[in-house]
Each structure stands twice: as C-alpha cells, then as structure tokens.
C-alpha cells in the first residue's frame, strides 16, 4: 500500500535499546500501532524521544466494528483480515495526510 | 490434585524479518495445541517496559526464549530483568540448519514457512519436556 514510503521496525529492538533502531525513530516520523491498551509501542517511542506522528489501538478498532469478531490469534480468520484491512487503510490515509503537511524528515 | 507445571515462552515480536512471524506462530501452536496446560506466553514488549507480573513469572518459572534473529531480543531482555533462561531457540539458525530458504513474506507464511513454524513448535515442546525431566 505504501511501499517505499514506509518501513517497519521491531519493537523488541527498541525496547532493548538497539542503537540503530533508536536512531531511526528519532530521525523519522513514526506511527505506533498497538494491539492492546497497554500501548507498548507508543510508550516506548515516547520514552525514546521519537517523532511520534500518530498512534493506533486495535482495541479501539474492535469497538468501532463490533460486527467483526476475529477468533483466531495465530492465523487470522475472515473478520481478522477485514479488520487488518480497515486499519491498514486508516494508517495509509494518515501517511497521506502527514506527507501532505510537508513536514517530511 | 496439583496444578500442571508451567513454563514461560517468550517469542520474538519482530516485524523486521519473517523469522519473527515464524517465532510467533510456533509459540501459538505450542500454547494452543502442543502444551496448552503447561505453557504461559509472555508478551516481550510488555515484559520489557517493566510489567511486574510478566517479570515475576519469568523470575520464578523456567523460561524459553524464541528469537527470530541473532540479535536475540527475547533472550537478552529476560536475562537482563529476570535471570537466566532455561532454553534459547533462534529461528534463523534453525531455518539455516533445515535448509529452509523461502518461508514466505512476513505477513503470511507460505507452505515451507508453515512447516518450519510447526517444526519450531515441536522444538519448543521438546525443550519443555527436557526442562520437566530435569526437574526445573
């Protein structure tokens, strides 16, 4: 969807303080995508002084789409895939919005 | 009647490589199918940000780290905050040993990737048996 405009980073690398990973999040705008309300991604990015541009919580998405009830964890079922697609669209729109602001780093 | 003995399994949460995906799926297979009564999964990011329950569990129960790559985030985090792990598995090493060259994209494993995840799950279950045999 946003190949070439985005990159993903291991949260584990950030939390163990990997220097390259920390440098990356401090020098590029980041979007945190958290599964649960503990918001580990967002909190870690804030702690590390990253450029946090937006954050998402999958639990919120579940509340907004109560008709979709993913059951499986390891392998997503149809509802899980639909939710993943909805979230991907939202993140994609956010990236367009961010790039439209002209604050590219 | 005593409750079943528990072992913590800490999987890589990596998004950087397909081995991270294999780590997570293998851990779920152990939790859901192979050793449902003996497995407790520990969320690595939650553990790393200092959640007390996760850290206490890893301190008092044997723990297996399932890392995607040789950066070994899970092993390092556990040993830093909760003490020595009982067993360490690195999926990239296992795939090399098994000659798995193309397990598929990170988002969805292909047939080879799924087979590899099943084999990693078997390794985790075997490691659990060894730990129980050793009386930990």
CSV table of C-alpha atoms in Angstrom, one decimal:
chain,number,residue,atom,x,y,z
A,1,UNK,CA,0.0,0.0,0.0
A,2,UNK,CA,2.8,2.5,0.9
A,3,UNK,CA,5.8,0.6,-0.3
A,4,UNK,CA,8.8,2.9,-0.5
A,5,UNK,CA,7.2,5.4,1.8
A,6,UNK,CA,7.2,3.3,5.0
A,7,UNK,CA,9.3,0.9,6.9
A,8,UNK,CA,8.6,-1.2,9.9
A,9,UNK,CA,10.7,-1.7,12.9
A,10,UNK,CA,10.9,-4.3,15.6
A,11,UNK,CA,9.5,-3.1,18.9
A,12,UNK,CA,11.8,-5.6,20.6
A,13,UNK,CA,14.9,-3.9,19.1
A,14,UNK,CA,13.7,-0.6,20.5
A,15,UNK,CA,13.0,-1.9,24.0
A,16,UNK,CA,16.4,-3.5,24.3
A,17,UNK,CA,17.9,-0.1,23.2
A,18,UNK,CA,19.4,-1.2,19.8
A,19,UNK,CA,21.3,1.9,18.7
A,20,UNK,CA,20.4,1.8,15.0
A,21,UNK,CA,16.7,1.3,15.9
A,22,UNK,CA,16.7,4.2,18.3
A,23,UNK,CA,18.5,6.5,15.8
A,24,UNK,CA,15.8,5.6,13.2
A,25,UNK,CA,12.8,6.5,15.3
A,26,UNK,CA,14.5,9.8,16.4
A,27,UNK,CA,15.2,10.8,12.9
A,28,UNK,CA,11.9,9.8,11.1
A,29,UNK,CA,8.2,10.3,11.9
A,30,UNK,CA,6.7,7.2,13.5
A,31,UNK,CA,3.3,5.7,13.7
A,32,UNK,CA,2.6,3.4,16.7
A,33,UNK,CA,0.2,0.5,16.2
A,34,UNK,CA,-0.7,-1.2,19.4
A,35,UNK,CA,-2.7,-4.3,19.9
A,36,UNK,CA,-3.8,-3.8,23.5
A,37,UNK,CA,-4.5,-0.9,25.9
A,38,UNK,CA,-1.0,-1.2,27.4
A,39,UNK,CA,0.3,0.7,24.3
A,40,UNK,CA,3.8,-0.6,24.5
A,41,UNK,CA,4.8,0.8,21.1
A,42,UNK,CA,3.5,4.3,21.8
A,43,UNK,CA,5.1,4.4,25.3
A,44,UNK,CA,8.4,3.1,24.1
A,45,UNK,CA,8.5,5.7,21.3
A,46,UNK,CA,7.7,8.5,23.7
A,47,UNK,CA,10.3,7.3,26.2
A,48,UNK,CA,13.0,7.2,23.5
A,49,UNK,CA,12.2,10.7,22.3
A,50,UNK,CA,10.9,9.5,18.9
A,51,UNK,CA,9.0,11.6,16.4
A,52,UNK,CA,5.6,10.2,17.2
A,53,UNK,CA,3.3,11.4,14.4
A,54,UNK,CA,0.2,9.2,15.2
A,55,UNK,CA,-0.9,6.2,17.2
A,56,UNK,CA,-3.5,3.5,16.8
A,57,UNK,CA,-5.0,0.9,19.2
A,58,UNK,CA,-6.5,-2.2,17.7
A,59,UNK,CA,-8.9,-2.5,20.7
A,60,UNK,CA,-10.5,0.8,19.6
A,61,UNK,CA,-11.0,-0.6,16.1
A,62,UNK,CA,-12.7,-3.6,17.6
A,63,UNK,CA,-15.1,-1.4,19.5
A,64,UNK,CA,-15.8,0.6,16.3
A,65,UNK,CA,-16.5,-2.6,14.3
A,66,UNK,CA,-18.5,-4.8,16.7
A,67,UNK,CA,-19.8,-6.8,13.8
A,68,UNK,CA,-16.3,-8.1,13.2
A,69,UNK,CA,-15.2,-10.7,15.7
A,70,UNK,CA,-11.8,-12.3,14.9
A,71,UNK,CA,-11.4,-15.5,16.8
A,72,UNK,CA,-8.0,-16.9,15.9
A,73,UNK,CA,-4.7,-15.5,17.1
A,74,UNK,CA,-2.0,-17.3,15.1
A,75,UNK,CA,-3.8,-17.3,11.8
A,76,UNK,CA,-6.3,-14.5,11.1
A,77,UNK,CA,-9.8,-15.5,10.1
A,78,UNK,CA,-12.0,-13.6,7.7
A,79,UNK,CA,-13.1,-11.0,10.3
A,80,UNK,CA,-9.5,-10.6,11.4
A,81,UNK,CA,-8.4,-9.9,7.8
A,82,UNK,CA,-11.2,-7.4,7.3
A,83,UNK,CA,-10.1,-5.5,10.4
A,84,UNK,CA,-6.5,-5.6,9.4
A,85,UNK,CA,-7.5,-4.2,6.0
A,86,UNK,CA,-9.5,-1.4,7.7
A,87,UNK,CA,-6.6,-0.5,9.9
A,88,UNK,CA,-4.2,-0.5,7.0
A,89,UNK,CA,-6.5,1.9,5.1
A,90,UNK,CA,-6.6,4.2,8.1
A,91,UNK,CA,-2.8,4.2,8.5
A,92,UNK,CA,-2.4,4.7,4.8
A,93,UNK,CA,-4.7,7.8,4.9
A,94,UNK,CA,-2.7,9.1,7.9
A,95,UNK,CA,0.5,8.8,5.9
A,96,UNK,CA,-1.0,10.7,3.0
A,97,UNK,CA,-2.2,13.4,5.5
A,98,UNK,CA,1.3,13.6,7.1
A,99,UNK,CA,3.0,13.8,3.8
A,100,UNK,CA,0.5,16.5,2.7
A,101,UNK,CA,1.6,18.6,5.6
A,102,UNK,CA,5.1,18.9,4.0
A,103,UNK,CA,6.9,18.1,7.2
A,104,UNK,CA,8.9,15.4,5.6
A,105,UNK,CA,12.0,14.4,7.5
B,1,UNK,CA,-4.6,-32.6,42.8
B,2,UNK,CA,-1.6,-30.4,41.9
B,3,UNK,CA,-1.9,-27.9,39.0
B,4,UNK,CA,0.2,-28.5,35.9
B,5,UNK,CA,3.8,-27.2,35.9
B,6,UNK,CA,4.2,-24.1,33.9
B,7,UNK,CA,6.9,-22.8,31.5
B,8,UNK,CA,7.1,-19.3,30.1
B,9,UNK,CA,7.6,-19.0,26.4
B,10,UNK,CA,8.8,-15.6,25.2
B,11,UNK,CA,8.5,-15.1,21.5
B,12,UNK,CA,10.2,-12.5,19.3
B,13,UNK,CA,7.8,-9.7,18.5
B,14,UNK,CA,9.8,-8.7,15.5
B,15,UNK,CA,8.5,-7.1,12.4
B,16,UNK,CA,11.8,-6.9,10.6
B,17,UNK,CA,12.0,-10.5,9.4
B,18,UNK,CA,9.9,-13.5,8.5
B,19,UNK,CA,11.6,-15.4,11.3
B,20,UNK,CA,9.7,-13.2,13.7
B,21,UNK,CA,6.5,-14.3,12.2
B,22,UNK,CA,7.6,-17.9,12.5
B,23,UNK,CA,8.5,-17.4,16.2
B,24,UNK,CA,5.1,-16.1,17.0
B,25,UNK,CA,3.2,-18.7,15.1
B,26,UNK,CA,5.3,-21.5,16.6
B,27,UNK,CA,4.7,-20.2,20.1
B,28,UNK,CA,0.9,-20.1,19.5
B,29,UNK,CA,1.0,-23.7,18.2
B,30,UNK,CA,2.6,-24.7,21.5
B,31,UNK,CA,0.2,-22.7,23.5
B,32,UNK,CA,-3.0,-23.8,21.7
B,33,UNK,CA,-2.1,-27.3,20.6
B,34,UNK,CA,1.0,-29.0,21.9
B,35,UNK,CA,1.3,-27.9,25.5
B,36,UNK,CA,-1.8,-25.9,26.4
B,37,UNK,CA,-1.7,-26.9,30.1
B,38,UNK,CA,1.9,-26.1,30.6
B,39,UNK,CA,2.6,-23.0,28.5
B,40,UNK,CA,2.4,-19.4,29.5
B,41,UNK,CA,3.3,-16.9,26.9
B,42,UNK,CA,5.0,-13.7,27.9
B,43,UNK,CA,4.5,-10.6,25.9
B,44,UNK,CA,8.0,-9.3,25.2
B,45,UNK,CA,7.2,-5.6,24.8
B,46,UNK,CA,5.1,-5.7,28.0
B,47,UNK,CA,7.8,-7.5,29.8
B,48,UNK,CA,10.4,-5.0,28.5
B,49,UNK,CA,8.5,-1.9,29.6
B,50,UNK,CA,8.5,-3.3,33.1
B,51,UNK,CA,5.2,-5.1,33.7
B,52,UNK,CA,5.6,-6.7,37.1
B,53,UNK,CA,3.5,-9.8,36.5
B,54,UNK,CA,5.4,-10.8,33.4
B,55,UNK,CA,8.8,-10.2,35.1
B,56,UNK,CA,7.9,-12.0,38.3
B,57,UNK,CA,6.7,-15.0,36.3
B,58,UNK,CA,10.0,-15.2,34.3
B,59,UNK,CA,11.9,-14.9,37.5
B,60,UNK,CA,10.3,-17.8,39.3
B,61,UNK,CA,9.4,-20.2,36.4
B,62,UNK,CA,11.6,-21.6,33.7
B,63,UNK,CA,11.5,-19.6,30.5
B,64,UNK,CA,12.2,-20.4,26.9
B,65,UNK,CA,13.2,-17.6,24.5
B,66,UNK,CA,12.2,-18.0,20.9
B,67,UNK,CA,14.1,-15.4,18.9
B,68,UNK,CA,13.7,-14.6,15.2
B,69,UNK,CA,17.2,-13.4,14.6
B,70,UNK,CA,20.7,-13.4,16.2
B,71,UNK,CA,20.0,-10.1,17.9
B,72,UNK,CA,18.2,-12.3,20.5
B,73,UNK,CA,16.0,-9.6,21.9
B,74,UNK,CA,13.9,-12.1,23.9
B,75,UNK,CA,16.8,-13.9,25.5
B,76,UNK,CA,18.6,-10.6,26.3
B,77,UNK,CA,15.5,-9.0,27.8
B,78,UNK,CA,14.8,-12.0,30.0
B,79,UNK,CA,18.3,-12.4,31.2
B,80,UNK,CA,18.6,-8.7,31.9
B,81,UNK,CA,15.5,-8.4,34.0
B,82,UNK,CA,14.5,-11.8,35.4
B,83,UNK,CA,17.6,-14.1,35.3
B,84,UNK,CA,18.8,-17.0,33.3
B,85,UNK,CA,16.6,-18.6,30.7
B,86,UNK,CA,16.2,-22.3,30.6
B,87,UNK,CA,16.5,-22.6,26.8
B,88,UNK,CA,17.2,-20.4,23.8
B,89,UNK,CA,16.0,-21.0,20.3
B,90,UNK,CA,17.0,-18.8,17.3
B,91,UNK,CA,14.7,-19.4,14.4
B,92,UNK,CA,17.2,-18.0,11.8
B,93,UNK,CA,19.7,-20.6,12.9
B,94,UNK,CA,17.1,-23.4,12.8
B,95,UNK,CA,16.0,-22.5,9.3
B,96,UNK,CA,19.6,-22.5,8.1
B,97,UNK,CA,20.1,-26.0,9.6
B,98,UNK,CA,16.9,-27.2,8.0
B,99,UNK,CA,17.7,-25.7,4.6
B,100,UNK,CA,14.6,-23.6,4.6
B,101,UNK,CA,15.3,-20.8,2.1
B,102,UNK,CA,12.0,-19.2,1.3
B,103,UNK,CA,9.4,-19.3,4.2
B,104,UNK,CA,7.3,-16.7,2.6
B,105,UNK,CA,6.6,-13.0,3.3
B,106,UNK,CA,6.4,-11.6,6.8
B,107,UNK,CA,2.6,-11.0,6.6
B,108,UNK,CA,1.7,-14.6,5.7
B,109,UNK,CA,3.8,-17.7,5.7
B,110,UNK,CA,3.8,-20.0,2.7
B,111,UNK,CA,3.8,-23.8,2.9
B,112,UNK,CA,7.5,-24.0,3.7
B,113,UNK,CA,7.1,-21.3,6.3
B,114,UNK,CA,4.2,-23.1,8.0
B,115,UNK,CA,6.1,-26.3,8.0
B,116,UNK,CA,9.0,-24.5,9.6
B,117,UNK,CA,6.7,-23.0,12.2
B,118,UNK,CA,5.4,-26.4,13.1
B,119,UNK,CA,9.0,-27.8,13.4
B,120,UNK,CA,9.9,-24.9,15.6
B,121,UNK,CA,6.9,-25.6,17.8
B,122,UNK,CA,8.0,-29.2,18.1
B,123,UNK,CA,11.4,-28.0,19.2
B,124,UNK,CA,9.9,-25.8,21.9
B,125,UNK,CA,7.7,-28.7,23.1
B,126,UNK,CA,10.7,-31.0,23.2
B,127,UNK,CA,12.7,-28.3,25.2
B,128,UNK,CA,9.8,-28.1,27.6
B,129,UNK,CA,9.9,-31.9,28.1
B,130,UNK,CA,13.6,-31.7,28.8
B,131,UNK,CA,13.1,-29.0,31.3
B,132,UNK,CA,10.5,-31.0,33.1
B,133,UNK,CA,12.7,-34.1,33.0
B,134,UNK,CA,15.5,-32.0,34.6
B,135,UNK,CA,13.1,-31.2,37.4
B,136,UNK,CA,13.1,-27.4,36.9
